[in-house]
Tab-separated table of C-alpha atoms in Angstrom:
chain	number	residue	atom	x	y	z
Q	1	THR	CA	57.541	-24.700	4.515
Q	2	ALA	CA	58.455	-21.116	5.599
Q	3	SER	CA	62.132	-20.369	6.122
Q	4	GLU	CA	63.928	-17.362	7.364
Q	5	VAL	CA	66.053	-15.358	5.028
Q	6	GLY	CA	68.138	-12.404	6.000
Q	7	ILE	CA	71.067	-9.989	5.298
Q	8	MET	CA	73.115	-8.117	7.704
Q	9	THR	CA	75.950	-5.413	7.828
Q	10	THR	CA	77.746	-3.482	10.450
Q	11	LEU	CA	77.174	0.138	10.096
Q	12	THR	CA	79.850	1.923	12.348
Q	13	ASP	CA	79.471	5.173	13.948
Q	14	LEU	CA	82.439	6.531	11.715
Q	15	ALA	CA	80.671	5.520	8.551
Q	16	ARG	CA	77.390	6.864	9.576
Q	17	ASN	CA	78.663	10.294	10.961
Q	18	SER	CA	81.040	11.002	8.106
Q	19	ALA	CA	78.870	10.305	5.135
Q	20	SER	CA	76.995	13.021	3.479
Q	21	ARG	CA	73.947	10.720	2.866
Q	22	ASN	CA	71.736	8.762	5.244
Q	23	VAL	CA	73.673	5.673	5.196
Q	24	ALA	CA	71.272	3.463	7.206
Q	25	ALA	CA	68.314	4.377	4.852
Q	26	ASP	CA	70.539	3.655	1.847
Q	27	ILE	CA	71.438	0.230	3.252
Q	28	GLY	CA	67.612	-0.333	4.215
Q	29	ARG	CA	66.622	0.240	0.569
Q	30	LEU	CA	69.539	-2.007	-0.747
Q	31	PHE	CA	68.453	-4.836	1.582
Q	32	GLY	CA	65.033	-4.541	0.813
Q	33	GLU	CA	65.624	-4.767	-3.019
Q	34	ALA	CA	67.945	-7.860	-2.135
Q	35	ILE	CA	65.194	-9.531	-0.176
Q	36	ALA	CA	62.654	-8.899	-2.839
Q	37	ARG	CA	64.905	-10.461	-5.567
Q	38	LYS	CA	65.285	-13.437	-3.522
Q	39	VAL	CA	61.257	-13.698	-3.025
Q	40	ASP	CA	60.872	-13.190	-6.810
Q	41	ALA	CA	63.489	-15.620	-7.839
Q	42	ASP	CA	61.976	-18.447	-5.099
Q	43	LEU	CA	58.371	-17.803	-6.492
Q	44	SER	CA	59.277	-17.793	-10.188
Q	45	ALA	CA	61.390	-21.060	-9.401
Q	46	LEU	CA	57.898	-22.592	-8.559
Q	47	PHE	CA	56.645	-22.188	-12.225
Q	48	THR	CA	58.035	-25.651	-12.981
Q	49	GLY	CA	55.614	-27.172	-10.763
Q	50	PHE	CA	52.605	-26.002	-12.820
Q	51	SER	CA	50.652	-28.831	-14.064
Q	52	THR	CA	49.682	-27.456	-17.339
Q	53	GLU	CA	52.415	-26.403	-20.105
Q	54	ARG	CA	51.986	-24.432	-22.994
Q	55	GLY	CA	54.359	-22.690	-25.481
Q	56	GLY	CA	56.795	-24.129	-28.071
Q	57	GLY	CA	59.076	-25.408	-25.409
Q	58	ALA	CA	62.602	-25.159	-24.993
Q	59	GLY	CA	64.407	-23.353	-27.919
Q	60	ASN	CA	60.946	-21.751	-29.337
Q	61	GLU	CA	59.782	-18.348	-28.759
Q	62	LEU	CA	56.918	-17.357	-26.762
Q	63	THR	CA	54.017	-16.066	-28.799
Q	64	VAL	CA	50.723	-14.226	-28.279
Q	65	GLN	CA	48.919	-17.420	-29.111
Q	66	ASP	CA	50.715	-19.069	-26.077
Q	67	LEU	CA	49.343	-16.216	-23.812
Q	68	PHE	CA	45.674	-16.825	-25.177
Q	69	GLU	CA	45.927	-20.493	-24.744
Q	70	ALA	CA	47.230	-20.119	-21.216
Q	71	ALA	CA	44.447	-17.938	-20.207
Q	72	ALA	CA	42.014	-20.329	-21.790
Q	73	ASP	CA	43.509	-23.114	-19.684
Q	74	LEU	CA	43.014	-21.037	-16.424
Q	75	ARG	CA	39.462	-20.338	-17.244
Q	76	THR	CA	38.687	-23.831	-17.936
Q	77	ALA	CA	40.074	-24.801	-14.673
Q	78	ASN	CA	37.927	-22.199	-12.876
Q	79	ALA	CA	41.093	-20.324	-11.726
Q	80	PRO	CA	39.904	-17.118	-9.993
Q	81	ALA	CA	41.052	-14.013	-11.646
Q	82	PRO	CA	43.202	-11.875	-11.896
Q	83	TYR	CA	45.718	-13.513	-13.808
Q	84	TYR	CA	49.446	-12.612	-13.999
Q	85	GLY	CA	52.238	-13.577	-16.269
Q	86	VAL	CA	55.850	-13.212	-15.348
Q	87	PHE	CA	58.706	-13.686	-17.740
Q	88	HIS	CA	62.344	-12.991	-18.339
Q	89	PRO	CA	62.789	-9.895	-20.497
Q	90	LYS	CA	64.297	-11.976	-23.183
Q	91	GLN	CA	61.586	-14.477	-23.060
Q	92	ILE	CA	58.842	-11.949	-23.438
Q	93	PHE	CA	60.746	-10.126	-26.164
Q	94	ASN	CA	59.063	-12.014	-29.248
Q	95	VAL	CA	55.567	-11.175	-27.995
Q	96	LYS	CA	56.531	-7.497	-27.807
Q	97	LYS	CA	58.204	-7.746	-31.196
Q	98	SER	CA	54.935	-9.386	-32.570
Q	99	LEU	CA	52.665	-6.707	-31.178
Q	100	THR	CA	54.576	-3.875	-32.910
Q	101	ASN	CA	55.430	-5.361	-36.257
Q	102	THR	CA	54.004	-3.659	-39.302
Q	103	PHE	CA	51.730	-6.612	-40.082
Q	104	VAL	CA	49.849	-6.332	-36.772
Q	105	GLY	CA	49.528	-2.441	-37.041
Q	106	ARG	CA	50.995	0.184	-34.651
Q	107	ASP	CA	47.633	2.003	-33.900
Q	108	THR	CA	46.431	-0.147	-31.122
Q	109	GLU	CA	46.888	1.012	-27.679
Q	110	LEU	CA	48.869	-2.182	-26.628
Q	111	SER	CA	51.251	-1.751	-29.581
Q	112	ASN	CA	51.672	1.865	-28.953
Q	113	GLU	CA	52.635	1.420	-25.227
Q	114	ALA	CA	55.008	-1.625	-26.172
Q	115	MET	CA	56.810	0.577	-28.484
Q	116	ARG	CA	56.923	3.664	-26.186
Q	117	SER	CA	58.006	2.192	-22.823
Q	118	GLY	CA	58.561	-1.441	-23.483
Q	119	PHE	CA	55.664	-2.486	-21.043
Q	120	VAL	CA	53.613	-5.050	-22.403
Q	121	GLY	CA	50.516	-4.648	-20.369
Q	122	ASN	CA	47.433	-6.868	-20.292
Q	123	ILE	CA	46.978	-9.492	-22.835
Q	124	ALA	CA	44.122	-11.903	-22.922
Q	125	GLY	CA	43.257	-10.942	-19.363
Q	126	ILE	CA	46.844	-11.548	-18.127
Q	127	GLN	CA	48.902	-8.872	-16.616
Q	128	ILE	CA	52.326	-9.173	-18.069
Q	129	PHE	CA	55.311	-8.417	-15.972
Q	130	GLU	CA	59.058	-8.803	-16.928
Q	131	SER	CA	61.518	-9.908	-14.317
Q	132	SER	CA	65.253	-10.680	-14.717
Q	133	ASN	CA	64.608	-12.742	-11.492
Q	134	VAL	CA	63.170	-15.476	-13.926
Q	135	SER	CA	66.270	-17.742	-14.323
Q	136	VAL	CA	67.713	-18.609	-17.542
Q	137	ASP	CA	69.278	-22.146	-17.974
Q	138	GLY	CA	72.394	-23.161	-19.945
Q	139	SER	CA	70.580	-23.374	-23.085
Q	140	ASP	CA	69.223	-19.741	-22.889
Q	141	ASP	CA	65.712	-21.083	-22.138
Q	142	SER	CA	63.548	-19.597	-19.214
Q	143	ILE	CA	60.138	-20.927	-17.612
Q	144	GLY	CA	57.950	-18.217	-17.220
Q	145	GLY	CA	54.204	-18.536	-15.799
Q	146	VAL	CA	50.885	-17.456	-16.148
Q	147	PHE	CA	48.951	-17.965	-13.012
Q	148	SER	CA	45.762	-17.075	-10.930
Q	149	GLN	CA	46.239	-14.790	-8.182
Q	150	ASP	CA	45.686	-17.994	-5.860
Q	151	ALA	CA	48.380	-20.155	-7.420
Q	152	LEU	CA	51.461	-19.162	-5.308
Q	153	ALA	CA	52.140	-17.694	-1.946
Q	154	SER	CA	54.850	-16.159	-0.194
Q	155	LEU	CA	54.956	-15.929	3.660
Q	156	ARG	CA	52.430	-13.281	4.611
Q	157	ALA	CA	53.536	-11.839	7.920
Q	158	ASP	CA	54.763	-8.730	9.532
Q	159	GLU	CA	58.475	-8.706	10.716
Q	160	LEU	CA	58.995	-7.162	14.116
Q	161	VAL	CA	62.369	-6.122	14.671
Q	162	ALA	CA	63.591	-4.593	18.052
Q	163	THR	CA	66.980	-2.330	17.976
Q	164	ALA	CA	68.548	-0.271	20.546
Q	165	VAL	CA	70.976	2.564	20.105
Q	166	PHE	CA	73.045	2.767	23.410
Q	167	GLY	CA	76.314	3.290	24.945
Q	168	VAL	CA	77.550	2.603	28.596
Q	169	SER	CA	79.720	4.613	30.783
Q	170	GLU	CA	80.394	5.267	34.386
Q	171	ILE	CA	79.814	8.781	35.172
Q	172	HIS	CA	80.369	9.157	38.986
Q	173	ASP	CA	82.345	6.643	40.869
Q	174	SER	CA	80.896	7.712	44.004
Q	175	TYR	CA	77.296	7.380	43.242
Q	176	GLY	CA	77.420	3.771	43.220
Q	177	VAL	CA	78.393	0.750	45.856
Q	178	LYS	CA	80.344	-2.319	44.777
Q	179	LEU	CA	79.337	-5.247	46.963
Q	180	THR	CA	81.732	-8.532	46.676
Q	181	ALA	CA	80.266	-11.887	47.984
Q	182	ASP	CA	80.458	-15.494	47.589
Q	183	SER	CA	78.042	-16.731	44.956
Q	184	LEU	CA	78.230	-20.436	46.147
Q	185	ALA	CA	74.756	-21.791	47.351
Q	186	ASN	CA	75.008	-23.650	50.726
């Protein structure tokens, strides 16, 4: 079910005209980011509905093996690629730590990128993304997800917005004629 979400503010002429920055553009950027966070949070909340579960469960760290098992599950189910993984930054931390420890070796492209930028990259054919929009429960557990491109959907639509900037004023009294009459129909 699609539902509408929105955010609104009033930008006064005084604020717009006295600011050194483009206030409308700044508000637009902030609104866009807020709506994107809402979409991300709503989509990541759907992870609980996935029928297959991998990982050690609540209280256990996510591992690279969990990602490989998730990819194998998707391939077994003939889920169309590409595959994506979205995790809370603290949830994916152990995977990054595992990729950069001295026993794995730091000479791989994935390990080097994880150490340089914190970007996990592509593991087992899964593009890994971190998002603080994945919720954390009261026990410090998160439900991340690995999924096919066709597993989730948000509303795909164009938003059409009409706006007007105008003011009204009577300029010449004598250029108009006022007619007063009864409006009661007989």
